[in-house]
mmCIF file with all atom_site columns, C-alpha atoms in Angstrom:
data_model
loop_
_atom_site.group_PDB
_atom_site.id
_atom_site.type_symbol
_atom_site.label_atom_id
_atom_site.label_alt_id
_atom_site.label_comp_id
_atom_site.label_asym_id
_atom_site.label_entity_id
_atom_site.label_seq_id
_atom_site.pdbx_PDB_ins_code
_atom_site.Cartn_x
_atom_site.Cartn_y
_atom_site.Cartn_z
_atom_site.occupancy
_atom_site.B_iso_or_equiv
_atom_site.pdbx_formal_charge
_atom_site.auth_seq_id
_atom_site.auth_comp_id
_atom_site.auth_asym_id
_atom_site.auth_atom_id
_atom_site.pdbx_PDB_model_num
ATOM 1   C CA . UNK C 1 1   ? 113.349 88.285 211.581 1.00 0.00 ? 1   UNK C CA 1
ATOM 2   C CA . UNK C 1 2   ? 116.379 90.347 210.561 1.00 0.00 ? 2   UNK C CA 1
ATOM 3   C CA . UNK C 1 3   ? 118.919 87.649 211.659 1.00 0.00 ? 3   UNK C CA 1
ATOM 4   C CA . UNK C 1 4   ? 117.184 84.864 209.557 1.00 0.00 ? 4   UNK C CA 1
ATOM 5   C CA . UNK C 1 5   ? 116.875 87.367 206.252 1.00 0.00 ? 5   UNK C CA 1
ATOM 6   C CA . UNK C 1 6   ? 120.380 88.025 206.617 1.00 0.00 ? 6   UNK C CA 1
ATOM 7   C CA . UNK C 1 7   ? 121.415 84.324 207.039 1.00 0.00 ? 7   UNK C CA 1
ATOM 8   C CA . UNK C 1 8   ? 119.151 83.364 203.939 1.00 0.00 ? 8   UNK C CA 1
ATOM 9   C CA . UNK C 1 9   ? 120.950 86.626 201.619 1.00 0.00 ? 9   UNK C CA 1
ATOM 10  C CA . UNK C 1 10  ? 124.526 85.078 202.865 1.00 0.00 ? 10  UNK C CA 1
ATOM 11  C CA . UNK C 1 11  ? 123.535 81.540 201.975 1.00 0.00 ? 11  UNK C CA 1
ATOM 12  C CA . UNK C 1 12  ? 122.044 82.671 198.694 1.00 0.00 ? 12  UNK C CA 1
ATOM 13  C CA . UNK C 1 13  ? 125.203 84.932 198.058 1.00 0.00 ? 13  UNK C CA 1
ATOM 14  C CA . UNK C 1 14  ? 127.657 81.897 198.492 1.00 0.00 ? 14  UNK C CA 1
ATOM 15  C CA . UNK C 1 15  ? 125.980 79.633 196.414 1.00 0.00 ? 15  UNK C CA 1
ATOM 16  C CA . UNK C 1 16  ? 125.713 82.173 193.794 1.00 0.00 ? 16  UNK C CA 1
ATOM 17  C CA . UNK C 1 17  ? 129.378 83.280 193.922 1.00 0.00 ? 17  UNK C CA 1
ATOM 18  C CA . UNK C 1 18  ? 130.414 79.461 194.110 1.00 0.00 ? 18  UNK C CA 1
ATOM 19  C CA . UNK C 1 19  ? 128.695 79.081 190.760 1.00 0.00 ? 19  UNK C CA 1
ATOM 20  C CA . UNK C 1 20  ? 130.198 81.605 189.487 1.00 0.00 ? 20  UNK C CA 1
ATOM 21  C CA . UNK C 1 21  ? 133.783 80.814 189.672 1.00 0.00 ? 21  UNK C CA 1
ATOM 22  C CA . UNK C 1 22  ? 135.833 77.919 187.121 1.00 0.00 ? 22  UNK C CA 1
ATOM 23  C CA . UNK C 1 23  ? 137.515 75.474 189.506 1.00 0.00 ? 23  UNK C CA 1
ATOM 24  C CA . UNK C 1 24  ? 139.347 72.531 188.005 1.00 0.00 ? 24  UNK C CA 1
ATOM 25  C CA . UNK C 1 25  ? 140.191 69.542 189.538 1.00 0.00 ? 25  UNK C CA 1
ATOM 26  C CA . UNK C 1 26  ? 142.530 66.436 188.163 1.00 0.00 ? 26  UNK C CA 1
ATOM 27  C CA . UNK C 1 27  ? 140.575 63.263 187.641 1.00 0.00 ? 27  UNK C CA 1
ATOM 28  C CA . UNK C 1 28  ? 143.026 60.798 185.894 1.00 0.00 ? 28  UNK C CA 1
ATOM 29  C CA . UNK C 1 29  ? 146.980 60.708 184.663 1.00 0.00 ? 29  UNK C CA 1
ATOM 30  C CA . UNK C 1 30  ? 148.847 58.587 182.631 1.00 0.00 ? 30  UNK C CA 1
ATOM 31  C CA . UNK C 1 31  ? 152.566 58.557 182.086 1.00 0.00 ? 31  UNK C CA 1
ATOM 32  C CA . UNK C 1 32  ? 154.089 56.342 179.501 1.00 0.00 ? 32  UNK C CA 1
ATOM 33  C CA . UNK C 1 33  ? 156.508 53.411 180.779 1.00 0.00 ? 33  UNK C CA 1
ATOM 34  C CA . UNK C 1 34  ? 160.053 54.432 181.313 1.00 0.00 ? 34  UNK C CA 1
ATOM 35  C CA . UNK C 1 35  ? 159.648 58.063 181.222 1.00 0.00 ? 35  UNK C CA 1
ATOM 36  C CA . UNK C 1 36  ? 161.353 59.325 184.677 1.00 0.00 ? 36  UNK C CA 1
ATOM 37  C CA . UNK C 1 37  ? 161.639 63.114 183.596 1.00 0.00 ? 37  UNK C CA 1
ATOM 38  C CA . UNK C 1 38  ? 160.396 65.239 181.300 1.00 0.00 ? 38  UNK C CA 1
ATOM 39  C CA . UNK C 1 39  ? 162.422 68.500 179.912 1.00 0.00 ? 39  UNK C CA 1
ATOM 40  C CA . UNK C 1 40  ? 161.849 70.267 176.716 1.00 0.00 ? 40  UNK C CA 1
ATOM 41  C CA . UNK C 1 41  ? 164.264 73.451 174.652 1.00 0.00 ? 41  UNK C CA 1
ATOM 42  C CA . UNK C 1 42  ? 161.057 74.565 173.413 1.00 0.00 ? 42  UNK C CA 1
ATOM 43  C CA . UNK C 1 43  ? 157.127 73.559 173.503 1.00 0.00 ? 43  UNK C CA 1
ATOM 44  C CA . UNK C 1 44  ? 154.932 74.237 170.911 1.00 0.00 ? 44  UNK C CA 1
ATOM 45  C CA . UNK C 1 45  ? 151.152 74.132 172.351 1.00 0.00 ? 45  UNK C CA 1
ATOM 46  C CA . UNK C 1 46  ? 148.143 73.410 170.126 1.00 0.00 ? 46  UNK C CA 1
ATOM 47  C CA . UNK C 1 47  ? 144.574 73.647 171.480 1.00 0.00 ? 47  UNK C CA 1
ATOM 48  C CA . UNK C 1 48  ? 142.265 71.513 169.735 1.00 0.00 ? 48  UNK C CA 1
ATOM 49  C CA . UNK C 1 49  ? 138.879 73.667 169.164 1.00 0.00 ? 49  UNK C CA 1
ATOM 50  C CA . UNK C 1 50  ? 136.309 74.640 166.358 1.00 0.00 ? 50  UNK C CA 1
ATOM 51  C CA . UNK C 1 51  ? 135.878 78.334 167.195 1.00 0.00 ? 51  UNK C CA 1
ATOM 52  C CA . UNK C 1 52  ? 138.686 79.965 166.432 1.00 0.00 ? 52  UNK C CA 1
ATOM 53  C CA . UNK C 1 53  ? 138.925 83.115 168.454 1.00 0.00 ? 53  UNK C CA 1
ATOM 54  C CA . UNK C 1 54  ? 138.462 80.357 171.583 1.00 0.00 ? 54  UNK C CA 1
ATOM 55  C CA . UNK C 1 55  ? 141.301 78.063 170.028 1.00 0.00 ? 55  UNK C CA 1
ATOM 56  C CA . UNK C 1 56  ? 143.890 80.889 169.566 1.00 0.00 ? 56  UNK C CA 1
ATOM 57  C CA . UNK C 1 57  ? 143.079 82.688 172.990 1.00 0.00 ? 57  UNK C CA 1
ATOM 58  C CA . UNK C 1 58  ? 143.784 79.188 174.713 1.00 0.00 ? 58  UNK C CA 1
ATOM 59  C CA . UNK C 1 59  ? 147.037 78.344 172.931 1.00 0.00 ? 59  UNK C CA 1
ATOM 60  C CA . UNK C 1 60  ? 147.871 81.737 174.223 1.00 0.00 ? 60  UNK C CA 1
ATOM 61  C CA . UNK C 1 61  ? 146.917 81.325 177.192 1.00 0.00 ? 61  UNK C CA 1
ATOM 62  C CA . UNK C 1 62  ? 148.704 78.111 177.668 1.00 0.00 ? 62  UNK C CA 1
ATOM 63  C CA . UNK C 1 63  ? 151.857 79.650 176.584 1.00 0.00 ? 63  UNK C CA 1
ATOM 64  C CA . UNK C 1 64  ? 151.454 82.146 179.136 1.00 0.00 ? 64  UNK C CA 1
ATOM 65  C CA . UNK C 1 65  ? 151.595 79.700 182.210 1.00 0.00 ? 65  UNK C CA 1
ATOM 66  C CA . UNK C 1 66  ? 154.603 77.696 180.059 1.00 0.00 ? 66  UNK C CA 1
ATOM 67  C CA . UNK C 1 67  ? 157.358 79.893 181.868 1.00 0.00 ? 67  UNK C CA 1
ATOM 68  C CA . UNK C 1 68  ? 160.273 77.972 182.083 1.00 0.00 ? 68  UNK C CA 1
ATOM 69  C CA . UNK C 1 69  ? 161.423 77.515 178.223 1.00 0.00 ? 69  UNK C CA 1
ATOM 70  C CA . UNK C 1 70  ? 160.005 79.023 174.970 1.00 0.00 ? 70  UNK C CA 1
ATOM 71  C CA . UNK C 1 71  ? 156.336 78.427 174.006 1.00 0.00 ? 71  UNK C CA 1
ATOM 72  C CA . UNK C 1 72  ? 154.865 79.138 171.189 1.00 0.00 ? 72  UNK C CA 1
ATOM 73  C CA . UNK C 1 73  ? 150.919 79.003 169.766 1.00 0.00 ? 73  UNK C CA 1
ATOM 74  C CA . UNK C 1 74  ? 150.189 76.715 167.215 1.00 0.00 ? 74  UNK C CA 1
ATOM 75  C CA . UNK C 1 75  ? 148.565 79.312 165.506 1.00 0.00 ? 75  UNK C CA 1
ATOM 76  C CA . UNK C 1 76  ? 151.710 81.333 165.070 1.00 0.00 ? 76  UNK C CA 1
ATOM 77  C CA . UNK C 1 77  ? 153.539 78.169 163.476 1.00 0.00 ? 77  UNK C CA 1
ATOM 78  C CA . UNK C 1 78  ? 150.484 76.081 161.638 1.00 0.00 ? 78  UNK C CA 1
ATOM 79  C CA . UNK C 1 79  ? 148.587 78.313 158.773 1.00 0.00 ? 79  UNK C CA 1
ATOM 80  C CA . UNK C 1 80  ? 145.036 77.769 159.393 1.00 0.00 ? 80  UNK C CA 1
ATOM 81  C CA . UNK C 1 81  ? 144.598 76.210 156.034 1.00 0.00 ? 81  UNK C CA 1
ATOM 82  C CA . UNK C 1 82  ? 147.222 73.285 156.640 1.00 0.00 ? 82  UNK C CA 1
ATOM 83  C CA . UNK C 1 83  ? 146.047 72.472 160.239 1.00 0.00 ? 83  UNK C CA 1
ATOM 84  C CA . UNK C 1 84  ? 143.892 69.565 159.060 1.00 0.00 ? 84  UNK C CA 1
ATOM 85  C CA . UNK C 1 85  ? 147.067 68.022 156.777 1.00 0.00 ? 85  UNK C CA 1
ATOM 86  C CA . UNK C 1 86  ? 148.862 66.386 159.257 1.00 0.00 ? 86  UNK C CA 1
ATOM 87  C CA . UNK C 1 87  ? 152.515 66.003 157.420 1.00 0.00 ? 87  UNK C CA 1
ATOM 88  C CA . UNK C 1 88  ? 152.262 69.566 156.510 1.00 0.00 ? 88  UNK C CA 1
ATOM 89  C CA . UNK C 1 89  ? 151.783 70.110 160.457 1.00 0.00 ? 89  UNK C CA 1
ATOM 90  C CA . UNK C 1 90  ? 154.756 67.933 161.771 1.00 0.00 ? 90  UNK C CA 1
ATOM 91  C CA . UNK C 1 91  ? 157.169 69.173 158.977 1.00 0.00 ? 91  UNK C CA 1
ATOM 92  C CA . UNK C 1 92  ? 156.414 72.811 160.086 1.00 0.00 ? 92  UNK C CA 1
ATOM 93  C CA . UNK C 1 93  ? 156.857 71.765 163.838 1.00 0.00 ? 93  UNK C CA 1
ATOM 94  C CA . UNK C 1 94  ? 159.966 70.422 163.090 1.00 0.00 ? 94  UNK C CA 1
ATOM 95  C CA . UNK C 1 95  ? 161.491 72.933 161.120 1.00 0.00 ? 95  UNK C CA 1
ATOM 96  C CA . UNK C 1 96  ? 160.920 75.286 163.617 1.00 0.00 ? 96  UNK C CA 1
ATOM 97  C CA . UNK C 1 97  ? 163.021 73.144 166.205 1.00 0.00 ? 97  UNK C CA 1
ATOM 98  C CA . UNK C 1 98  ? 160.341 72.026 169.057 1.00 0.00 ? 98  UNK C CA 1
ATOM 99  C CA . UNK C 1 99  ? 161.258 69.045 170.776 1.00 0.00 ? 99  UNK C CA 1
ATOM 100 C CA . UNK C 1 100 ? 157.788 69.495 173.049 1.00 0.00 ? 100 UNK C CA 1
ATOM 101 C CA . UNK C 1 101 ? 154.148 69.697 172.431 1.00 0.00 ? 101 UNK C CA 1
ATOM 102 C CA . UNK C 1 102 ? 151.006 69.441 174.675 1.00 0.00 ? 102 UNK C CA 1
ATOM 103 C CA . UNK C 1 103 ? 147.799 69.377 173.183 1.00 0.00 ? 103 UNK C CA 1
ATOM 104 C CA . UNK C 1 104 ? 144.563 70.149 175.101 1.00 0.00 ? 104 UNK C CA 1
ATOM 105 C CA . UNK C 1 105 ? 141.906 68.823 173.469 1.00 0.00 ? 105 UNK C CA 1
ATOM 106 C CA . UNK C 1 106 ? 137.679 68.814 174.624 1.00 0.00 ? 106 UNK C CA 1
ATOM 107 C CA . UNK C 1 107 ? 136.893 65.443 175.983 1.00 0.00 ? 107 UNK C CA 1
ATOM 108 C CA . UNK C 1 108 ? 132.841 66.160 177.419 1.00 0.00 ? 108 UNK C CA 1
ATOM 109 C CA . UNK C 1 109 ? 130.810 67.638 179.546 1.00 0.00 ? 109 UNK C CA 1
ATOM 110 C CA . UNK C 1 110 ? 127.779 67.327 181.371 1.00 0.00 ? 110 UNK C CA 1
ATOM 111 C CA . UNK C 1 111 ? 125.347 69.243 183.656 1.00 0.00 ? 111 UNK C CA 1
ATOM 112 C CA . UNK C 1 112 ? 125.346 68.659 186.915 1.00 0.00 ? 112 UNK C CA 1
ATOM 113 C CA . UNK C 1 113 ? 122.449 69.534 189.604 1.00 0.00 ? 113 UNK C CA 1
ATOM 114 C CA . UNK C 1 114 ? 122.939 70.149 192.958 1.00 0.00 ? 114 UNK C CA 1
ATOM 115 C CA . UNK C 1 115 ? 119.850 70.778 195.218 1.00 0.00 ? 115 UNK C CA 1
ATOM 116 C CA . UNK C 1 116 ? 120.673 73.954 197.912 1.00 0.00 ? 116 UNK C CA 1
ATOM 117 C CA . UNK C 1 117 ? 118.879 74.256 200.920 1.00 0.00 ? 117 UNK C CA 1
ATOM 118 C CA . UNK C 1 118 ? 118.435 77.662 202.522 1.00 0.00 ? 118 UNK C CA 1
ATOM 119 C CA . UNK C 1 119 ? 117.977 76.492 205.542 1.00 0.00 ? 119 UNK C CA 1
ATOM 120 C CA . UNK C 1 120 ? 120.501 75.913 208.061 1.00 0.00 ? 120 UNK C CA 1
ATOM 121 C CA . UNK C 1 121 ? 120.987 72.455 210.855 1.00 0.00 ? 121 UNK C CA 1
ATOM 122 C CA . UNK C 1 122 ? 119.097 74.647 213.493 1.00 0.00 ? 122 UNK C CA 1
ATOM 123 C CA . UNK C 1 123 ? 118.232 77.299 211.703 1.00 0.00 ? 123 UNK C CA 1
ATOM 124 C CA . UNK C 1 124 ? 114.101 77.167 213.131 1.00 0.00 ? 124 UNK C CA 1
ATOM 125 C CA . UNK C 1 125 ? 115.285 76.900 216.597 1.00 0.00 ? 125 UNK C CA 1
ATOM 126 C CA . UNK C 1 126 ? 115.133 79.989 218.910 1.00 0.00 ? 126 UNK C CA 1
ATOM 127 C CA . UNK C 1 127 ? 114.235 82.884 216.678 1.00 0.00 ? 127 UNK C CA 1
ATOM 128 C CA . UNK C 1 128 ? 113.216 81.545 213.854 1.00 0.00 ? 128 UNK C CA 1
ATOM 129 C CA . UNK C 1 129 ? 110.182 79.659 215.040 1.00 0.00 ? 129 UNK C CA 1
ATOM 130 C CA . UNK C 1 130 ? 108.734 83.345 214.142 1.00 0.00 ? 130 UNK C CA 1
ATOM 131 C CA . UNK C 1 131 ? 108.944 82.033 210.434 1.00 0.00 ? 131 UNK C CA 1
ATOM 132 C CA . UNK C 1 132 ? 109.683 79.564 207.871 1.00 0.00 ? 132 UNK C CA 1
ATOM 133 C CA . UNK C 1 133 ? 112.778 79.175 205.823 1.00 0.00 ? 133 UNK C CA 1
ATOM 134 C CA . UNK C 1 134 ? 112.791 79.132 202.233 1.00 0.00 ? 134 UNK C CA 1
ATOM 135 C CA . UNK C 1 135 ? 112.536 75.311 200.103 1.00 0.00 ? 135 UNK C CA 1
ATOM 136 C CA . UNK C 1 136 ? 115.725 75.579 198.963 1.00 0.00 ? 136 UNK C CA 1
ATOM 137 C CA . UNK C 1 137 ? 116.706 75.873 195.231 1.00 0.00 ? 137 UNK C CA 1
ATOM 138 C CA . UNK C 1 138 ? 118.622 73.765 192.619 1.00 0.00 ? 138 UNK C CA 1
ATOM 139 C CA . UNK C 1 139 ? 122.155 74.761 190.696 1.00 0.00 ? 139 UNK C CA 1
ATOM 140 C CA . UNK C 1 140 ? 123.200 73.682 187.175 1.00 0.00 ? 140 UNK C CA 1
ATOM 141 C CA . UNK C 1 141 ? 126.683 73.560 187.138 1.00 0.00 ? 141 UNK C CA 1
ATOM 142 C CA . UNK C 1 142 ? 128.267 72.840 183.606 1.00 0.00 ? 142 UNK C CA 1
ATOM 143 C CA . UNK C 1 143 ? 131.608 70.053 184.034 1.00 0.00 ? 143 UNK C CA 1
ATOM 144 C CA . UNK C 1 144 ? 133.464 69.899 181.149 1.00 0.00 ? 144 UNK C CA 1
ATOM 145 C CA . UNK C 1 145 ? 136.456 67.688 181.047 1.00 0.00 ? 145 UNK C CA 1
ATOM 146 C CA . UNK C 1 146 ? 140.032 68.659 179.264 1.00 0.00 ? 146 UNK C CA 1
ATOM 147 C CA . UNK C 1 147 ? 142.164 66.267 178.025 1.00 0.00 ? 147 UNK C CA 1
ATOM 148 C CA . UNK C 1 148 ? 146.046 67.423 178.460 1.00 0.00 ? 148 UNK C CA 1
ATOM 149 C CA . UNK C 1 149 ? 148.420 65.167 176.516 1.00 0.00 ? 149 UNK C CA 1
ATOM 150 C CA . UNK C 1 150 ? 152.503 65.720 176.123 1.00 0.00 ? 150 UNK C CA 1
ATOM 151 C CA . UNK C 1 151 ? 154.706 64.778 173.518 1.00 0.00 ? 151 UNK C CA 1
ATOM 152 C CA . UNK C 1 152 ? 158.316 64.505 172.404 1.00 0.00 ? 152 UNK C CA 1
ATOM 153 C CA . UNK C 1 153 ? 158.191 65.826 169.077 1.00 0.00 ? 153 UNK C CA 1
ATOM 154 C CA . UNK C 1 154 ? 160.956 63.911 167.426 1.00 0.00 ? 154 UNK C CA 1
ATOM 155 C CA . UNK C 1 155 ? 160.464 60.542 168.258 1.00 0.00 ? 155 UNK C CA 1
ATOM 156 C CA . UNK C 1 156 ? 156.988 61.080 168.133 1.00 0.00 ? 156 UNK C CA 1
ATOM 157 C CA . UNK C 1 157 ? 156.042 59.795 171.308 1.00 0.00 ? 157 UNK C CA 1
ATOM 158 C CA . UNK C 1 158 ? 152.794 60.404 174.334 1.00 0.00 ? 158 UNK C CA 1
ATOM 159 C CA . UNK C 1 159 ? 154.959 60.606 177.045 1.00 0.00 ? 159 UNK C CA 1
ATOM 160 C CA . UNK C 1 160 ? 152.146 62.082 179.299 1.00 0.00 ? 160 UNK C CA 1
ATOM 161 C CA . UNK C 1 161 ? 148.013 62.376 179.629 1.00 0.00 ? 161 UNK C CA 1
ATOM 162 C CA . UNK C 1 162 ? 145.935 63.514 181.974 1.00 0.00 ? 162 UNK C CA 1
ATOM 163 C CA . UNK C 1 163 ? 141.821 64.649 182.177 1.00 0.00 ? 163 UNK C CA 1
ATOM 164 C CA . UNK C 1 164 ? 140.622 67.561 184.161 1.00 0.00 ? 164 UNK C CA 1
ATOM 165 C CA . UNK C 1 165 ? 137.096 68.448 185.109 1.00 0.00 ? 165 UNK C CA 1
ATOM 166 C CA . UNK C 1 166 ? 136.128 72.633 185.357 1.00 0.00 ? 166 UNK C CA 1
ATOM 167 C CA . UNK C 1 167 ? 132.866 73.829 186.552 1.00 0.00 ? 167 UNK C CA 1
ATOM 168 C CA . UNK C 1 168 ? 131.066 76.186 184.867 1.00 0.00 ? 168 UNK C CA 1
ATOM 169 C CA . UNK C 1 169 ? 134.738 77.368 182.838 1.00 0.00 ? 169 UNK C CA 1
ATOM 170 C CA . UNK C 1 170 ? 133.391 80.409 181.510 1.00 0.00 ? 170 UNK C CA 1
ATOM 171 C CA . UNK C 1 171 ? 136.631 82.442 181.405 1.00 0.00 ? 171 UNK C CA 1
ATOM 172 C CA . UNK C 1 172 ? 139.477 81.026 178.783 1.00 0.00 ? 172 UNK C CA 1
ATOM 173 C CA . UNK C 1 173 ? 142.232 82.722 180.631 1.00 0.00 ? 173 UNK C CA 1
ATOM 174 C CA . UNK C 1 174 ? 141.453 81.086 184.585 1.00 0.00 ? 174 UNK C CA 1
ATOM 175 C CA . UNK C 1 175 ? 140.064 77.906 183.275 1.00 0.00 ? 175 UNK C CA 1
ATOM 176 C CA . UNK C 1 176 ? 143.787 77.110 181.430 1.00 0.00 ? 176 UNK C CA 1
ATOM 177 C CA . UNK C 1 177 ? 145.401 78.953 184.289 1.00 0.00 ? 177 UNK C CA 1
ATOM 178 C CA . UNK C 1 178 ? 143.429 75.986 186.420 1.00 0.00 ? 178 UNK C CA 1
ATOM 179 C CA . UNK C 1 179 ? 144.424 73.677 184.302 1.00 0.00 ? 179 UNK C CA 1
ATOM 180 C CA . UNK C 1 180 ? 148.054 74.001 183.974 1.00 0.00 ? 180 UNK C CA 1
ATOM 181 C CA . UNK C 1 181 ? 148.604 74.281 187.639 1.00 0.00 ? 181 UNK C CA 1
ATOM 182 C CA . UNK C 1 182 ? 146.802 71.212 188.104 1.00 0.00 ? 182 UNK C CA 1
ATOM 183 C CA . UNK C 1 183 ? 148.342 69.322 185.221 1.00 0.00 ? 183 UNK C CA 1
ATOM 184 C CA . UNK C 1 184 ? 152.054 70.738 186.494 1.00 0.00 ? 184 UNK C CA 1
ATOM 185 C CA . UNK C 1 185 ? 151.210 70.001 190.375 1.00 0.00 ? 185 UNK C CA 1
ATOM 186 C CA . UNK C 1 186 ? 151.000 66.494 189.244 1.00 0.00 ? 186 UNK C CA 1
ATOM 187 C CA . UNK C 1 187 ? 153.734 65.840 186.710 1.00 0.00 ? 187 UNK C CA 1
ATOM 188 C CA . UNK C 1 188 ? 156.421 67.606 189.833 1.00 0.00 ? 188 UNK C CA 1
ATOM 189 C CA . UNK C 1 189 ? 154.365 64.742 192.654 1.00 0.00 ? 189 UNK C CA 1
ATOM 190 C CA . UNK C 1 190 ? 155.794 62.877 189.995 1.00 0.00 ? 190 UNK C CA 1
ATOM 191 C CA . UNK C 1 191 ? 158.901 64.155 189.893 1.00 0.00 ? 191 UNK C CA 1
ATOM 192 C CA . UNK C 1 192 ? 158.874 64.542 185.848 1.00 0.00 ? 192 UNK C CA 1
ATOM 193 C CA . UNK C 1 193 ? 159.371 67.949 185.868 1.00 0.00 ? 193 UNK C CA 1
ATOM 194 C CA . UNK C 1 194 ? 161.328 70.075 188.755 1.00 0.00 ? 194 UNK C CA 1
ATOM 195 C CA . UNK C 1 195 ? 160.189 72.174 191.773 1.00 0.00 ? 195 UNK C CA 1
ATOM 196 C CA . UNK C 1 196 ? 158.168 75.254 191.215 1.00 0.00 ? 196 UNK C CA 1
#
């Protein structure tokens, strides 16, 4: 009796702490034709979000993974009031000298169910004939896809694009973590940008 209890809590405790964590995976990439490499002097970064306290930590956030040159927040270039003029936006971005940006922008999500048994392959054999497993349970996982799109700033141009999927993102900080190692992983397979 005490072996199956203990199998059920460990089973239960996984799924639970599985839930619980933001894992992002890469689902699709573009790169524009003729673009072999990809280096910037300095990236401005611009999350594209309604709430602004979730906008400003993400363009932080972002920055904070962008090691290699200078990164700065949109929000510390763009006054709120002029983000929605877009000349106003690119002849602040210019003046300030950035020759990158990469824009993550909300693309969907969707709720995903998953149906967990708590039983295991052989779990009624030997012991546990004594009693019966539980039925098993169903998890709702939220997967909410991030577009990740980068630009040369002077000519204007998408030079890159790629979608990732995170389940159940609830912390800003990991979830763009996730994402930028996913979205660099694949731009140095690439070979657009060097070696970690």
């Amino acid at each position: 009796m005490t072996t199956r209890i203990l199998r059920g809590a460990l089973v239960l405790v996984l799924a639970l702490a599985l839930g619980a964590c933001s894992m992002t995976r890469l689902k699709t990439t573009w790169t524009a034709p003729g673009v072999e490499r990809i280096h910037f002097r300095k990236i401005v970064v611009f999350v594209i979000a309604n709430d602004e306290a979730l906008r400003r930590n993400a363009e932080q956030a972002l920055c904070a993974q962008i090691t290699r040159v200078p990164c700065v927040p949109a929000f510390a270039v763009v006054a709120d009031e002029a983000r929605g003029d877009i000349e106003r936006v690119a002849r602040r971005v210019d003046a300030e000298g950035f020759d990158g940006a990469v824009v993550l922008r909300y693309s969907g999500e969707r709720v995903q169910q998953t149906y967990v048994r708590t039983a295991p392959l052989w779990g009624y054999y030997g012991s546990g004939w004594g009693g019966a497993y539980g039925p098993g349970y169903v998890r709702q996982d939220q997967m909410v896809d991030i577009e990740t799109t980068v630009y040369s700033v002077p000519d204007r141009k998408l030079l890159w694009a790629g979608t990732t999927e995170s389940l159940n993102p609830d912390d800003v900080d990991r979830t763009v973590r996730e994402i930028v190692e996913a979205v660099a992983r694949a731009m140095r397979k690439q070979g657009l940008i060097p070696p970690d």
